[in-house]
Short mmCIF file of C-alpha atoms in Angstrom, two decimals:
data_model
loop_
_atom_site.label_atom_id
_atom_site.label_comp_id
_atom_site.label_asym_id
_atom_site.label_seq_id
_atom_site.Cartn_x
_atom_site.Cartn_y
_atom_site.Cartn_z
CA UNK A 24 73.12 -47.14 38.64
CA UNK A 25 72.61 -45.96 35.19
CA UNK A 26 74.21 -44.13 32.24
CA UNK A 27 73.73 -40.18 32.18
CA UNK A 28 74.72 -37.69 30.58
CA UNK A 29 77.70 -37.41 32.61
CA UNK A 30 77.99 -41.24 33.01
CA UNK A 31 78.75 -43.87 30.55
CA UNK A 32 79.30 -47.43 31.19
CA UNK A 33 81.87 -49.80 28.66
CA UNK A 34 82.39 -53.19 29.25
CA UNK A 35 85.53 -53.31 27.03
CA UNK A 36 87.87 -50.98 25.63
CA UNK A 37 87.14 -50.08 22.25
CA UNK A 38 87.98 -46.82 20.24
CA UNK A 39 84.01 -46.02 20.30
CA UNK A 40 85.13 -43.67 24.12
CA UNK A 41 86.90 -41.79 22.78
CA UNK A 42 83.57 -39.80 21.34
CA UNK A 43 82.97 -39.23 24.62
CA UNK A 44 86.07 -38.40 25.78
CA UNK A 45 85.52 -35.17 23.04
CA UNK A 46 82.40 -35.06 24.09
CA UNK A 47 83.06 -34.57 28.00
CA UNK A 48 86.18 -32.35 27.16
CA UNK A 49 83.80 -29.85 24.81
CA UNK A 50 80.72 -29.11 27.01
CA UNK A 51 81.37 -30.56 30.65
CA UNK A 52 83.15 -32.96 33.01
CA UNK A 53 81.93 -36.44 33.06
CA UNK A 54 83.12 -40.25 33.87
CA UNK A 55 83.64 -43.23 32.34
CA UNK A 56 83.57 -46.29 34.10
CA UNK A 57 85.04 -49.52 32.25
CA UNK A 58 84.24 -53.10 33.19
CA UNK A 59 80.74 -52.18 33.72
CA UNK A 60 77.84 -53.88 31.35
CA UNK A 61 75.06 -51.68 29.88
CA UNK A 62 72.88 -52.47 32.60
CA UNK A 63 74.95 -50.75 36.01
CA UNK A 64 76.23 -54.58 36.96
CA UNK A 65 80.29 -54.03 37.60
CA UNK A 66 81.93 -57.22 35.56
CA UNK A 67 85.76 -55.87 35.89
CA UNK A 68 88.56 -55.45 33.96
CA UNK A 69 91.06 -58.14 32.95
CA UNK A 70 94.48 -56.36 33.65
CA UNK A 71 93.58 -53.18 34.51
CA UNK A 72 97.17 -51.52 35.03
CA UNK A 73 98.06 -52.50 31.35
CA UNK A 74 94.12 -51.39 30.09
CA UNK A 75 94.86 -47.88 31.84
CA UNK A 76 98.00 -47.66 30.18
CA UNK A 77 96.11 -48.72 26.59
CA UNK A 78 93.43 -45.37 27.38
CA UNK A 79 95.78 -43.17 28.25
CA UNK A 80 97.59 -43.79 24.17
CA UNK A 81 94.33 -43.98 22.95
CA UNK A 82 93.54 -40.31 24.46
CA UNK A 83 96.67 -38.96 23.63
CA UNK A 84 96.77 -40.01 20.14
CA UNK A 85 93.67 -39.67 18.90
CA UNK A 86 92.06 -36.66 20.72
CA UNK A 87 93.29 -32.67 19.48
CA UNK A 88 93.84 -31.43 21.68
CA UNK A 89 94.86 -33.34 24.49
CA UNK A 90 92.29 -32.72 27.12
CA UNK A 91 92.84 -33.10 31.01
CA UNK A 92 92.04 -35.92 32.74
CA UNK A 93 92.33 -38.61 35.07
CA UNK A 94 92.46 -42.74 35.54
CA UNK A 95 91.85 -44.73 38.67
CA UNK A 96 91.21 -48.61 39.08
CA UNK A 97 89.09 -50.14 41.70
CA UNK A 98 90.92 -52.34 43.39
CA UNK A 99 88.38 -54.76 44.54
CA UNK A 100 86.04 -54.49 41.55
CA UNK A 101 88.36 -53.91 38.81
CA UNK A 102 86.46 -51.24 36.98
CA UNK A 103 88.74 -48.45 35.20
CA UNK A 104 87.37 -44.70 36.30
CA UNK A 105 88.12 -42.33 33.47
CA UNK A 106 87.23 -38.78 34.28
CA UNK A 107 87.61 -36.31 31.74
CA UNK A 108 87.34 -32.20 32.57
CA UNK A 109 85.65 -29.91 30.62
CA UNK A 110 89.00 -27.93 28.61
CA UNK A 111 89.26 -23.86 27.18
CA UNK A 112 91.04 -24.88 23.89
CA UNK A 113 87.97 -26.33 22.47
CA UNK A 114 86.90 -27.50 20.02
CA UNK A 115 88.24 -30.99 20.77
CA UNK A 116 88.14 -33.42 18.46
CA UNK A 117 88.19 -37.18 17.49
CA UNK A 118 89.06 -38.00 13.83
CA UNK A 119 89.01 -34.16 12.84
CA UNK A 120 84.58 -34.14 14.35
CA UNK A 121 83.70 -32.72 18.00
CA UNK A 122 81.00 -34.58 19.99
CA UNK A 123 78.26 -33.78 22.45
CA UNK A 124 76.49 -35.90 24.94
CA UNK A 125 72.72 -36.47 24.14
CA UNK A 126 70.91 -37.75 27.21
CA UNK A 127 72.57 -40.90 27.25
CA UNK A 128 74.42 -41.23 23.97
CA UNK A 129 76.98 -39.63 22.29
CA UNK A 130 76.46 -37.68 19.09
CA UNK A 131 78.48 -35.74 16.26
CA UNK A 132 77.94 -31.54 16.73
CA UNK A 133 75.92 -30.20 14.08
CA UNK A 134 77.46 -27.22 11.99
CA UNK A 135 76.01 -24.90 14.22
CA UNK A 136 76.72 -26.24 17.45
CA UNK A 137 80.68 -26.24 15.90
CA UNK A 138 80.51 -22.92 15.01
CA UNK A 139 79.90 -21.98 18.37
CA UNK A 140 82.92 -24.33 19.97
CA UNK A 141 84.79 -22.64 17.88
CA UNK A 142 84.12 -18.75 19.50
CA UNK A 143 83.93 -20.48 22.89
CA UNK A 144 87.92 -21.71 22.31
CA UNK A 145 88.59 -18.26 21.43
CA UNK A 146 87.09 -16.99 24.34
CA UNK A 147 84.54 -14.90 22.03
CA UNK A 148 81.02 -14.71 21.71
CA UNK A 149 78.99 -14.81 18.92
CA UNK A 150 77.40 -11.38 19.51
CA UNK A 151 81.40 -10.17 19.11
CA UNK A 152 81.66 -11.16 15.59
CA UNK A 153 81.96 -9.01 12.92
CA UNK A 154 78.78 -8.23 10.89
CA UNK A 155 79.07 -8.74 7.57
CA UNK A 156 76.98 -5.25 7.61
CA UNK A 157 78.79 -2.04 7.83
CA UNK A 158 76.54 0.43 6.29
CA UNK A 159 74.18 0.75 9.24
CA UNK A 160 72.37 3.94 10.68
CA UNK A 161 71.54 3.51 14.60
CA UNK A 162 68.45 6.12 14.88
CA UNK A 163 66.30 4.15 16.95
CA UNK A 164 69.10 3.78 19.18
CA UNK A 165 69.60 7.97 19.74
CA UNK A 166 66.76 8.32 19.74
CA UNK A 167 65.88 5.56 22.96
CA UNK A 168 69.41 7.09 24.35
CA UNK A 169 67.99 10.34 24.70
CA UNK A 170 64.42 9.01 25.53
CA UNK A 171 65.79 7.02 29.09
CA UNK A 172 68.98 8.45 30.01
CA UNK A 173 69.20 11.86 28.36
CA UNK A 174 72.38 11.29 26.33
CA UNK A 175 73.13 14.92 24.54
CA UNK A 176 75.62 13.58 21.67
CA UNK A 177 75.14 10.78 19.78
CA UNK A 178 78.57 9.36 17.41
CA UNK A 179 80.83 7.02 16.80
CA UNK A 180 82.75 6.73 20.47
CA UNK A 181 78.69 6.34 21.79
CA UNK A 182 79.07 3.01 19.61
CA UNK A 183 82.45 2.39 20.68
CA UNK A 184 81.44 2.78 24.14
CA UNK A 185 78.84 0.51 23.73
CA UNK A 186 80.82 -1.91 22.65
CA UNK A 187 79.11 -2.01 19.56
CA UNK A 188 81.78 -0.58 17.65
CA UNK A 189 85.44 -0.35 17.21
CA UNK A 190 88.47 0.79 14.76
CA UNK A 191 89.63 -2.91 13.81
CA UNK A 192 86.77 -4.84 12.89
CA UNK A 193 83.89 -2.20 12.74
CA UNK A 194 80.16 -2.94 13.41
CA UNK A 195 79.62 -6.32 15.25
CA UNK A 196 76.50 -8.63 15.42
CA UNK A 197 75.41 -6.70 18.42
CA UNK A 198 75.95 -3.56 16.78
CA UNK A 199 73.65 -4.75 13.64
CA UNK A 200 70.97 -6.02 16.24
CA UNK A 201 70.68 -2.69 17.61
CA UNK A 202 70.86 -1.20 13.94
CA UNK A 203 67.95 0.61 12.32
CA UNK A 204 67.97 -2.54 9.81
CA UNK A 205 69.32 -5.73 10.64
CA UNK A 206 69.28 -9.55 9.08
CA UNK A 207 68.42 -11.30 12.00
CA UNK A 208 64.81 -13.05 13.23
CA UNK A 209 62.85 -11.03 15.21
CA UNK A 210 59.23 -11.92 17.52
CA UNK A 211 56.34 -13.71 16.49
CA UNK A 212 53.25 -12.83 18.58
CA UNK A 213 49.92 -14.87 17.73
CA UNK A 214 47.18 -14.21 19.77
CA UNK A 215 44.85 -17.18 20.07
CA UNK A 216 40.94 -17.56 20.30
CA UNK A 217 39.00 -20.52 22.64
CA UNK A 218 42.14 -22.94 21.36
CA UNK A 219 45.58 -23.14 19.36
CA UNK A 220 42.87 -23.16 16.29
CA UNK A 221 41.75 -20.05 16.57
CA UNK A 222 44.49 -16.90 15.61
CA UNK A 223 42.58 -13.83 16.41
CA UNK A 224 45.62 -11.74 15.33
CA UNK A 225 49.35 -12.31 14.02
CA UNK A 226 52.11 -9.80 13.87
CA UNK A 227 55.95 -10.44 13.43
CA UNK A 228 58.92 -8.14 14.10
CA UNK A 229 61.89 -8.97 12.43
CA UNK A 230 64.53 -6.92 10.39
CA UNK A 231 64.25 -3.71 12.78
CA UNK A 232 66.25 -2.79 16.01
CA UNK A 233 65.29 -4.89 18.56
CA UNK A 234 64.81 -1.78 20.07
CA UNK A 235 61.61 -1.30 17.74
CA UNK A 236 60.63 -4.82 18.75
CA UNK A 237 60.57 -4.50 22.15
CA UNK A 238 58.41 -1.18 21.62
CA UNK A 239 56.13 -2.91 19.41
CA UNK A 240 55.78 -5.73 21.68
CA UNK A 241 54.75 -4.05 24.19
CA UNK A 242 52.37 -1.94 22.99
CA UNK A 243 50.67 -4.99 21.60
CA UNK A 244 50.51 -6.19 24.99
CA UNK A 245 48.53 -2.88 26.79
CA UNK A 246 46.49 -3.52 23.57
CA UNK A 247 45.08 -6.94 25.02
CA UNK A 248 46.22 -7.15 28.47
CA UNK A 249 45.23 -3.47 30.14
CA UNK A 250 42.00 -1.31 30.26
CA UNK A 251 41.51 1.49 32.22
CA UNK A 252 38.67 2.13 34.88
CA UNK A 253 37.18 5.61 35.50
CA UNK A 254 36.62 5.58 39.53
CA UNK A 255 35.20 8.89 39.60
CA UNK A 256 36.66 11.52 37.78
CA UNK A 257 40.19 9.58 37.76
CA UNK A 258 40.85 6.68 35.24
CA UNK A 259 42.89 3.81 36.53
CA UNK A 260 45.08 1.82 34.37
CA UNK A 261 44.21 -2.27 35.22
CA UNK A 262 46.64 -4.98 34.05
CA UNK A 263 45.30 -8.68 33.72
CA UNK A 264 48.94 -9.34 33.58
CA UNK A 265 51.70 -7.41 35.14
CA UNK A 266 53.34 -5.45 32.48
CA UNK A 267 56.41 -5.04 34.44
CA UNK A 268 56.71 -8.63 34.39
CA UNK A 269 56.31 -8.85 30.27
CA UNK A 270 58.88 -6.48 29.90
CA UNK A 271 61.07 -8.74 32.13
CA UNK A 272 60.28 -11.61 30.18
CA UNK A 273 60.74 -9.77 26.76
CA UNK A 274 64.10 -7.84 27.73
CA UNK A 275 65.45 -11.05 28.64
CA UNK A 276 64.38 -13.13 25.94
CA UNK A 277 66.37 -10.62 23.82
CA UNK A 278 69.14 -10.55 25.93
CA UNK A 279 69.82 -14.01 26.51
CA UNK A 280 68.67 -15.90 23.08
CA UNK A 281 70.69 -17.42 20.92
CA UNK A 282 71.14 -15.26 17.64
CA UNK A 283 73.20 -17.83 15.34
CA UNK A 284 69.52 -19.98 14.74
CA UNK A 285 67.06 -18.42 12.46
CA UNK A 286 64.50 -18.59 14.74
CA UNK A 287 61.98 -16.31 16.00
CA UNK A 288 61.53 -15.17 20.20
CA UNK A 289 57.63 -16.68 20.13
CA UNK A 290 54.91 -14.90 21.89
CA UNK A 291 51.32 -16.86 22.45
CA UNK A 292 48.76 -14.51 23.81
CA UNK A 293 45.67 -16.66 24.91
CA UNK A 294 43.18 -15.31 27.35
CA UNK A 295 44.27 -16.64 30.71
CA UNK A 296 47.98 -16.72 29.92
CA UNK A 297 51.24 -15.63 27.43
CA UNK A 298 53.44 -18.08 26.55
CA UNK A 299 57.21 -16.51 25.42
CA UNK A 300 59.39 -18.83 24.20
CA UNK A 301 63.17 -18.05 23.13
CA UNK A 302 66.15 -20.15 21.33
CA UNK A 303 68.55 -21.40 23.19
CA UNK A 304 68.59 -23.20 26.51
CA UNK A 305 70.66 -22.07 29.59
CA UNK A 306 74.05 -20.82 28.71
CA UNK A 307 77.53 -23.21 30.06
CA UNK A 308 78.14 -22.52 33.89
CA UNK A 309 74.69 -21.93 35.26
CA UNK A 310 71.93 -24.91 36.35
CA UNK A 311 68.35 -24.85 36.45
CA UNK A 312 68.07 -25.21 39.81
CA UNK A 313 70.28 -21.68 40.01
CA UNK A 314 68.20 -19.92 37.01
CA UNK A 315 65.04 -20.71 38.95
CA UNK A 316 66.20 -19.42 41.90
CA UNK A 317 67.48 -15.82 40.45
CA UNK A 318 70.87 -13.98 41.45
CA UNK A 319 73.27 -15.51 39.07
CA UNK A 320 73.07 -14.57 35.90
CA UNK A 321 76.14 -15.96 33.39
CA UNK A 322 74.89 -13.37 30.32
CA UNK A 323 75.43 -15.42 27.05
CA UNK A 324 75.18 -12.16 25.28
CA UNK A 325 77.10 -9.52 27.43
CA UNK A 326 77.15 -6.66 24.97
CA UNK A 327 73.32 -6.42 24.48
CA UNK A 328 72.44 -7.11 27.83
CA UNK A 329 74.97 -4.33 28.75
CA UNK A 330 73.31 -1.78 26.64
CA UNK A 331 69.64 -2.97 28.16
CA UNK A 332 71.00 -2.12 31.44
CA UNK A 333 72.19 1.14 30.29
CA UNK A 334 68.74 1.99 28.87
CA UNK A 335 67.02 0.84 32.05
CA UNK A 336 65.48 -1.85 30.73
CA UNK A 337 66.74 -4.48 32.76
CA UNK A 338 67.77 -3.80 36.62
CA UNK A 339 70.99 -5.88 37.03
CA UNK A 340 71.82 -9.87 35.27
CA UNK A 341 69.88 -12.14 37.49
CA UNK A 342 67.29 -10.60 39.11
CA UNK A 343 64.76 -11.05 36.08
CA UNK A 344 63.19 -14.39 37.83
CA UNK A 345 62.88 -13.23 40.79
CA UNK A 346 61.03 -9.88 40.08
CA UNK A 347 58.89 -11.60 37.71
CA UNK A 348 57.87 -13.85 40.67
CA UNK A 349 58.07 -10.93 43.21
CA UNK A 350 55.01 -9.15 41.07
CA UNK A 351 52.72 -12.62 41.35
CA UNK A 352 53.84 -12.84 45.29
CA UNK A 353 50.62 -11.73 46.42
CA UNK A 354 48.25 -13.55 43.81
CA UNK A 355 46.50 -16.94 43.51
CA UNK A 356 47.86 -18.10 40.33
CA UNK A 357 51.93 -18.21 39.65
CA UNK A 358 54.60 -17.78 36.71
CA UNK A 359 55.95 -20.85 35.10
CA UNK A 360 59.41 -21.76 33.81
CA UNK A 361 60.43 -24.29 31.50
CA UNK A 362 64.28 -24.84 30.69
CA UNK A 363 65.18 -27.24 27.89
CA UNK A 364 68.48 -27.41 26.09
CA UNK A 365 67.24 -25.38 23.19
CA UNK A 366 64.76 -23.33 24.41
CA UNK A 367 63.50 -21.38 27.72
CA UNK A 368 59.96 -20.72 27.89
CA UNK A 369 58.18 -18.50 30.16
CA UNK A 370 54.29 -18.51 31.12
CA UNK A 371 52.55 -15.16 32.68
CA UNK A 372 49.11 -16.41 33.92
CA UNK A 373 46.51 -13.90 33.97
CA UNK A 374 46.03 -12.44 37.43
CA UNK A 375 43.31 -14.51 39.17
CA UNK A 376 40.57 -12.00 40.73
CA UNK A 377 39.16 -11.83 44.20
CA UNK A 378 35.87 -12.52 43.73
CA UNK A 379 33.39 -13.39 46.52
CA UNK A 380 31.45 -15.89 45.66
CA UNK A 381 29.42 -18.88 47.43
CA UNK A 382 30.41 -22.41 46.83
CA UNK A 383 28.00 -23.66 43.98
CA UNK A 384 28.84 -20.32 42.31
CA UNK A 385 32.65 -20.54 42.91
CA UNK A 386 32.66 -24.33 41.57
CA UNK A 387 31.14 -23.05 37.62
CA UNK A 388 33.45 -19.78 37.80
CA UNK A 389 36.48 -22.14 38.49
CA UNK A 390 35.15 -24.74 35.76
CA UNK A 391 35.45 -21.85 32.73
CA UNK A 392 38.45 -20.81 33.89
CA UNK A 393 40.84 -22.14 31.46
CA UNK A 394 37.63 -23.33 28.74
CA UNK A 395 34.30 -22.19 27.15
CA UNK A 396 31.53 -24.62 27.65
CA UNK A 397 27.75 -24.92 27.14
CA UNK A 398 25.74 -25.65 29.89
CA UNK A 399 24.92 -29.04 29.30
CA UNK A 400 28.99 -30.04 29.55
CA UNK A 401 28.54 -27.51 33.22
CA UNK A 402 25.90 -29.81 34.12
CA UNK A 403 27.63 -32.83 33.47
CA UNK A 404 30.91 -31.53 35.08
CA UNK A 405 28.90 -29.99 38.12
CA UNK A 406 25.75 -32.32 38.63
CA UNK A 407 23.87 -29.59 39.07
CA UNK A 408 20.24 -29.97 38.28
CA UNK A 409 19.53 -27.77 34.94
CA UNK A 410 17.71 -24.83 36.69
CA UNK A 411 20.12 -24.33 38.98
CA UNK A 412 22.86 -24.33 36.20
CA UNK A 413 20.78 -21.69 33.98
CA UNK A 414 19.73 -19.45 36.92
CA UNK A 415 23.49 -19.58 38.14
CA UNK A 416 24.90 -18.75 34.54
CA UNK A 417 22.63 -16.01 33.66
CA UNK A 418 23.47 -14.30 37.68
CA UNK A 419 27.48 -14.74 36.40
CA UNK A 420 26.56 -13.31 33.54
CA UNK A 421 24.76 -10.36 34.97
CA UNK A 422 26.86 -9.85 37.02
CA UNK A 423 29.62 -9.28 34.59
CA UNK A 424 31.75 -12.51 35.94
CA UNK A 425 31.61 -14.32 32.82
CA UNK A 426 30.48 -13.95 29.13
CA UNK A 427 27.64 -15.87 27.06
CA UNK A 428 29.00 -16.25 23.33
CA UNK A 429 26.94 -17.81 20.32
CA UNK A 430 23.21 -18.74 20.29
CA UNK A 431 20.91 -21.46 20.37
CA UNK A 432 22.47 -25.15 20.50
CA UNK A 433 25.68 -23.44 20.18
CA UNK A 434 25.62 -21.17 23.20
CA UNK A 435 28.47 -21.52 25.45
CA UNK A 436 29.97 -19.57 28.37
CA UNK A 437 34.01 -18.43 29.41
CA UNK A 438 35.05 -16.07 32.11
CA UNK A 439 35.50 -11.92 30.43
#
């Protein structure tokens, strides 16, 4: 047995639980066992009615508010269970700061993180807030309206309607997102070269409706990751990545980021893979094991991922993973996920090819598949004699499977 994030372990009582106590109360349920050393082993309580009785003031004088929660003793062991629940009148605090649970250890919220508390006790989001913009002109938005869904009149009870608007407060954070101009971070799209040392191109959206940025994002994508092929006198549009899926990825990277960081939705283009990474990990009352999966979908910014659905951008909250992984069902090479606390990132590999070829053949395409390398590293990889190698690489080449680049001592080879 050891400490979690939902576990702690005190061998005495001393004031230093009652961090966790706020910490438990602000962003989950979790346990606290007393009589137990650092190291799992249970060592007991002395007195454990009277030491339940000494938690119980220490809770209810020192945490604000109160929080719900529970004390049992072990009868044979003498260890003290505390289990605190996770309240709705947060933030909760202990000498006037709020705490959150780091791994194993308890730390003070940063300003940030407070803020946020803060809306979540008031049962508001931060998307809700009032913008401290009023003056905005939504053109972009009429004119996407009309584009997808045909809307005839565009005005203030469209806004409204949208949730974007109304008579109290005005224009909220949403509302300014979807703005012509806004104040917020945008995307960041690098596309890379052979490695992370190489930017073959740069572009950032930021300060524009995220509307714009989505457009733009996109169209940097069929850019790089489409061609078409003329098969007769018809040309066929090829994707080397699903576009359907980027615009999954993309939609919900706006929908479900976290706006209150200054920090930019970050899209790596390399040549067997994107990369889109977005601020903010999963939001309260949804696992990773039940983000992975697809179907539930908690929206930690309802109002923009409303107006997505309206526009037909997204299909419904929560099927986003599982369409992205429905249009790589049928390939070799799969989507990735990676779900930290402050940050989801999303990896579209580059859809592997069927390509018919024997096993000496197959073995150097597979080698270049993720690198560029000269022949002498293939022959060292392969054991291939250095003929074979050469006569191989030039056929590839030929045969338009792969691409020489450089000259002399510096030749080297990578898959088109």
């Amino acid at each position: 047995m050891r400490e979690t994030r939902n576990l702690e372990f005190k061998q005495e009582i001393t004031n230093s639980f009652l961090k966790t106590v706020s910490a438990y109360a602000n962003y989950g349920t979790g346990k606290i066992l007393f009589g137990v050393l650092d190291n799992g082993k249970e060592c007991g309580i002395t007195n454990p009615t009277k030491a339940c009785l000494d938690i119980e003031n220490k809770i209810n004088d020192s945490i604000d508010p109160v929080p719900s929660y529970t004390l049992s003793i072990n009868e044979i062991s003498s260890v003290i269970t505390l289990q605190v629940e996770e309240g709705i009148h947060k933030p909760y605090f202990y000498k006037s700061k709020a705490y959150v649970r780091n791994d194993s250890a308890t730390i003070e919220v940063d300003r940030v993180e407070l803020k946020r508390l803060i809306l979540e006790g008031e049962n508001i989001s931060y998307e809700e807030v009032k913008s401290e913009k009023q003056d905005l002109s939504f053109n972009v938005l009429e004119r996407v309206l009309r584009e997808r869904i045909g809307i005839d009149c565009f005005s203030i009870d469209t806004l409204k309607t949208l949730e974007l608007y109304d008579n109290q407060n005005g224009y909220n954070i949403a509302g300014q997102l979807f703005a012509d101009e806004n104040d917020y971070p945008g995307i960041d799209v690098v596309r890379f070269g052979e490695n992370i040392s190489v930017i073959l191109d740069r572009e950032t959206f930021l300060n524009e409706s995220i509307l714009v940025q989505y457009e733009k994002v996109i169209d940097l994508f069929d850019k790089y990751y489409s061609y078409e092929e003329i098969k007769g006198v018809l040309r066929e549009k090829k994707e080397l990545i699903p576009e359907a899926a980027f615009r999954e990825v993309i939609a919900n990277a706006l929908v479900h980021r976290t706006w209150d960081v200054n920090s930019h939705i970050n899209v790596s283009m390399f040549n067997d893979r994107i990369e889109v990474t977005s601020p903010g990990g999963l939001p309260n009352g949804i696992t990773k094991e039940e983000y992975l999966i697809g179907g539930i979908s908690i929206p930690r910014n309802y109002i923009i991922g409303n107006v997505f659905l309206r526009l037909k951008m997204i299909e419904r909250f929560g099927t986003g993973i599982r369409r992205i992984k429905d249009l790589y069902s049928h390939n070799g090479v799969k989507p990735q996920f990676f779900v930290s606390d402050n940050m989801i990132k999303v990896v579209l590999p580059v859809l592997s090819t069927s390509i018919d070829l024997s096993t000496d053949y197959n073995k150097i395409y597979k080698l270049l598949r993720n690198q560029s390398l000269a022949s002498s590293e293939i022959i060292k990889a392969t054991g291939f004699g250095k003929n074979k190698t050469v006569s191989i690489l030039n056929d590839l080449v030929e045969k338009g499977f792969i691409e020489k680049i450089g000259n002399g001592r510096g030749t080297k080879y990578r898959i088109l």
